[in-house]
Amino acid sequence: MKYKISLFLLLTTVLFSCQNENEKRLAENAKEAKKKEAIFNNINKGWTFLDEPINEISESQLNSWTEWREFNKEIGEKPRKTIGAFQKKSAAISKKAMALNNNIPAQFNQPQIKSRISILITKIKMLDLFIHLSTIPDDKVVFLIQEINKELISLERQMDKIVEKAKIPKEQGEEDFLRMLDTTRAIPSSAPPLDKNIPKVE
């Protein structure tokens, strides 16, 4: 009889501890789901890229740059429903951003444009890295989206400056003068280097 009572007590204890463990696990799962939902909502709210050119002038000049058009199309499409969708989109944006170094139109193939593209790519890669972490720092993701938008504005403004500058008519002879300057910079000085030991003749 004692054996049956102790067995009954043991079974009751095991069942009670299992029930507590299940309740604990369910509470943790609910907490985790709530946390993930908050992260998703924050990223979903902050995921707004500037996908429209800020000036019509550069827009008309950029029509021939396929990589730029594809990049803008990619950032213009907002993912829906899951964090996984945002992760896939981030990877796709990163891939399109890397391609911006290819086939830059001759007019924009300048150091100030290339440096801005490099900064833009770096920030997009950081975004892709953060959004793929096991615990996503959603505030950093949203902050990086804002930073990427700033870089896009900076890049487009630089393009506009180049377009505007190209429209300014050159004065007569300016073209020849600039060509001559480039030529003289390219030719090394033919004069022998000065010997510091030879005294100067006053």
Tab-separated table of C-alpha atoms in Angstrom:
chain	number	residue	atom	x	y	z
A	1	MET	CA	0.000	0.000	0.000
A	2	LYS	CA	2.822	2.354	0.948
A	3	TYR	CA	4.456	1.456	-2.361
A	4	LYS	CA	1.293	2.453	-4.294
A	5	ILE	CA	0.955	5.756	-2.400
A	6	SER	CA	4.608	6.689	-3.000
A	7	LEU	CA	4.287	5.724	-6.698
A	8	PHE	CA	1.137	7.841	-6.961
A	9	LEU	CA	2.906	10.812	-5.309
A	10	LEU	CA	5.899	10.390	-7.621
A	11	LEU	CA	3.679	10.326	-10.722
A	12	THR	CA	1.762	13.387	-9.498
A	13	THR	CA	5.035	15.270	-8.921
A	14	VAL	CA	6.361	14.312	-12.386
A	15	LEU	CA	3.102	15.351	-14.074
A	16	PHE	CA	3.000	18.618	-12.133
A	17	SER	CA	6.637	19.466	-13.011
A	18	CYS	CA	5.984	18.592	-16.689
A	19	GLN	CA	2.935	20.843	-16.682
A	20	ASN	CA	4.992	23.675	-15.122
A	21	GLU	CA	7.748	23.122	-17.701
A	22	ASN	CA	5.206	23.256	-20.547
A	23	GLU	CA	3.634	26.432	-19.173
A	24	LYS	CA	7.095	27.982	-18.812
A	25	ARG	CA	8.002	27.008	-22.387
A	26	LEU	CA	4.704	28.373	-23.721
A	27	ALA	CA	5.272	31.664	-21.869
A	28	GLU	CA	8.826	31.928	-23.287
A	29	ASN	CA	7.550	31.162	-26.805
A	30	ALA	CA	4.848	33.820	-26.484
A	31	LYS	CA	7.438	36.320	-25.205
A	32	GLU	CA	9.780	35.482	-28.106
A	33	ALA	CA	6.937	35.765	-30.641
A	34	LYS	CA	5.971	39.169	-29.209
A	35	LYS	CA	9.599	40.334	-29.434
A	36	LYS	CA	9.874	39.162	-33.068
A	37	GLU	CA	6.607	40.884	-33.909
A	38	ALA	CA	7.883	44.157	-32.393
A	39	ILE	CA	11.133	43.852	-34.428
A	40	PHE	CA	9.150	43.154	-37.604
A	41	ASN	CA	6.796	46.102	-37.002
A	42	ASN	CA	9.701	48.489	-36.368
A	43	ILE	CA	11.563	47.384	-39.531
A	44	ASN	CA	8.348	47.394	-41.581
A	45	LYS	CA	7.598	50.946	-40.455
A	46	GLY	CA	11.145	52.208	-41.116
A	47	TRP	CA	11.668	50.433	-44.458
A	48	THR	CA	11.209	53.407	-46.773
A	49	PHE	CA	13.837	54.088	-49.425
A	50	LEU	CA	14.040	57.096	-51.719
A	51	ASP	CA	13.519	55.391	-55.059
A	52	GLU	CA	12.673	58.500	-57.092
A	53	PRO	CA	15.354	60.825	-58.533
A	54	ILE	CA	15.404	64.208	-56.805
A	55	ASN	CA	15.934	66.031	-60.105
A	56	GLU	CA	14.526	65.430	-63.600
A	57	ILE	CA	17.813	66.439	-65.256
A	58	SER	CA	19.825	63.525	-63.908
A	59	GLU	CA	16.847	61.198	-64.409
A	60	SER	CA	16.974	61.811	-68.156
A	61	GLN	CA	20.764	61.324	-68.127
A	62	LEU	CA	20.493	58.062	-66.159
A	63	ASN	CA	18.052	56.285	-68.479
A	64	SER	CA	20.947	54.539	-70.231
A	65	TRP	CA	22.483	53.255	-66.953
A	66	THR	CA	20.772	49.873	-66.576
A	67	GLU	CA	22.391	49.057	-63.211
A	68	TRP	CA	21.079	52.303	-61.686
A	69	ARG	CA	17.545	51.651	-62.961
A	70	GLU	CA	17.571	48.077	-61.612
A	71	PHE	CA	18.916	49.246	-58.237
A	72	ASN	CA	16.157	51.871	-57.923
A	73	LYS	CA	13.533	49.316	-58.921
A	74	GLU	CA	14.823	46.906	-56.250
A	75	ILE	CA	14.738	49.444	-53.416
A	76	GLY	CA	11.314	50.660	-54.563
A	77	GLU	CA	9.686	47.269	-53.949
A	78	LYS	CA	8.853	46.875	-50.250
A	79	PRO	CA	8.745	43.329	-48.835
A	80	ARG	CA	5.687	42.122	-46.931
A	81	LYS	CA	4.571	39.768	-44.160
A	82	THR	CA	7.796	38.257	-42.702
A	83	ILE	CA	11.309	39.108	-41.547
A	84	GLY	CA	12.503	36.478	-44.030
A	85	ALA	CA	11.072	38.607	-46.858
A	86	PHE	CA	13.034	41.628	-45.585
A	87	GLN	CA	16.203	39.499	-45.380
A	88	LYS	CA	15.779	38.333	-48.994
A	89	LYS	CA	15.108	41.901	-50.143
A	90	SER	CA	18.172	43.190	-48.293
A	91	ALA	CA	20.377	40.578	-50.003
A	92	ALA	CA	18.895	41.503	-53.413
A	93	ILE	CA	19.476	45.249	-52.787
A	94	SER	CA	23.077	44.520	-51.762
A	95	LYS	CA	23.652	42.585	-55.001
A	96	LYS	CA	22.173	45.393	-57.143
A	97	ALA	CA	24.212	48.010	-55.239
A	98	MET	CA	27.459	46.121	-55.992
A	99	ALA	CA	26.585	46.279	-59.697
A	100	LEU	CA	26.486	50.116	-59.570
A	101	ASN	CA	30.256	50.114	-60.107
A	102	ASN	CA	29.663	48.690	-63.603
A	103	ASN	CA	28.939	50.693	-66.748
A	104	ILE	CA	28.836	54.117	-65.051
A	105	PRO	CA	27.939	56.641	-67.799
A	106	ALA	CA	31.011	58.570	-68.994
A	107	GLN	CA	29.557	61.843	-67.718
A	108	PHE	CA	29.285	60.451	-64.176
A	109	ASN	CA	32.419	58.288	-64.226
A	110	GLN	CA	34.226	60.657	-61.857
A	111	PRO	CA	35.942	60.231	-58.464
A	112	GLN	CA	33.259	62.165	-56.555
A	113	ILE	CA	30.534	59.841	-57.924
A	114	LYS	CA	32.583	56.664	-57.395
A	115	SER	CA	33.373	57.567	-53.777
A	116	ARG	CA	29.679	58.174	-53.038
A	117	ILE	CA	28.763	54.846	-54.647
A	118	SER	CA	31.373	53.117	-52.425
A	119	ILE	CA	29.901	54.692	-49.271
A	120	LEU	CA	26.387	53.694	-50.387
A	121	ILE	CA	27.506	50.085	-50.997
A	122	THR	CA	29.201	49.932	-47.566
A	123	LYS	CA	26.039	51.064	-45.767
A	124	ILE	CA	23.838	48.661	-47.742
A	125	LYS	CA	26.203	45.776	-46.860
A	126	MET	CA	25.965	46.767	-43.182
A	127	LEU	CA	22.171	46.720	-43.443
A	128	ASP	CA	22.312	43.246	-45.004
A	129	LEU	CA	24.635	42.052	-42.226
A	130	PHE	CA	22.489	43.395	-39.360
A	131	ILE	CA	19.199	42.075	-40.740
A	132	HIS	CA	20.670	38.556	-41.020
A	133	LEU	CA	21.825	38.359	-37.369
A	134	SER	CA	20.020	35.821	-35.140
A	135	THR	CA	18.907	38.682	-32.880
A	136	ILE	CA	18.146	41.558	-35.247
A	137	PRO	CA	19.037	45.020	-33.910
A	138	ASP	CA	15.957	46.636	-35.484
A	139	ASP	CA	16.917	50.169	-34.371
A	140	LYS	CA	20.254	49.846	-36.207
A	141	VAL	CA	18.468	48.527	-39.304
A	142	VAL	CA	16.081	51.513	-39.341
A	143	PHE	CA	18.988	53.910	-38.692
A	144	LEU	CA	20.939	52.415	-41.630
A	145	ILE	CA	17.939	52.833	-43.945
A	146	GLN	CA	17.925	56.553	-43.065
A	147	GLU	CA	21.697	56.711	-43.674
A	148	ILE	CA	21.290	54.986	-47.056
A	149	ASN	CA	18.648	57.569	-47.998
A	150	LYS	CA	21.098	60.375	-47.090
A	151	GLU	CA	23.772	58.760	-49.288
A	152	LEU	CA	21.280	58.429	-52.166
A	153	ILE	CA	20.440	62.141	-51.893
A	154	SER	CA	24.145	63.034	-51.769
A	155	LEU	CA	24.870	60.884	-54.841
A	156	GLU	CA	21.962	62.323	-56.835
A	157	ARG	CA	22.863	65.899	-55.900
A	158	GLN	CA	26.413	65.281	-57.100
A	159	MET	CA	25.035	63.934	-60.378
A	160	ASP	CA	22.861	67.041	-60.714
A	161	LYS	CA	25.898	69.296	-60.140
A	162	ILE	CA	27.773	67.492	-62.909
A	163	VAL	CA	24.806	67.843	-65.290
A	164	GLU	CA	24.372	71.544	-64.438
A	165	LYS	CA	28.109	72.221	-64.813
A	166	ALA	CA	28.136	70.552	-68.230
A	167	LYS	CA	25.379	72.940	-69.389
A	168	ILE	CA	27.479	76.058	-68.654
A	169	PRO	CA	28.939	77.239	-71.992
A	170	LYS	CA	32.726	77.357	-72.107
A	171	GLU	CA	34.465	80.574	-73.074
A	172	GLN	CA	36.395	80.779	-76.314
A	173	GLY	CA	39.813	79.137	-75.899
A	174	GLU	CA	38.941	77.549	-72.508
A	175	GLU	CA	38.875	74.053	-74.012
A	176	ASP	CA	42.393	74.519	-75.468
A	177	PHE	CA	43.662	75.994	-72.201
A	178	LEU	CA	42.353	73.025	-70.149
A	179	ARG	CA	43.843	70.576	-72.651
A	180	MET	CA	47.176	72.395	-72.458
A	181	LEU	CA	47.092	72.224	-68.623
A	182	ASP	CA	46.501	68.465	-68.743
A	183	THR	CA	49.372	68.048	-71.216
A	184	THR	CA	51.846	70.054	-69.116
A	185	ARG	CA	50.941	68.023	-66.014
A	186	ALA	CA	51.583	64.814	-67.925
A	187	ILE	CA	55.070	65.847	-69.141
A	188	PRO	CA	57.764	65.406	-66.495
A	189	SER	CA	60.167	68.290	-65.952
A	190	SER	CA	63.288	67.854	-68.126
A	191	ALA	CA	65.462	70.132	-65.978
A	192	PRO	CA	68.057	68.247	-63.895
A	193	PRO	CA	67.475	68.241	-60.139
A	194	LEU	CA	69.275	70.963	-58.211
A	195	ASP	CA	72.371	69.921	-56.304
A	196	LYS	CA	72.093	71.255	-52.785
A	197	ASN	CA	75.924	71.367	-52.433
A	198	ILE	CA	76.378	73.935	-55.193
A	199	PRO	CA	76.268	77.463	-53.735
A	200	LYS	CA	73.692	79.861	-55.173
A	201	VAL	CA	75.028	82.728	-57.281
A	202	GLU	CA	73.347	85.952	-56.226
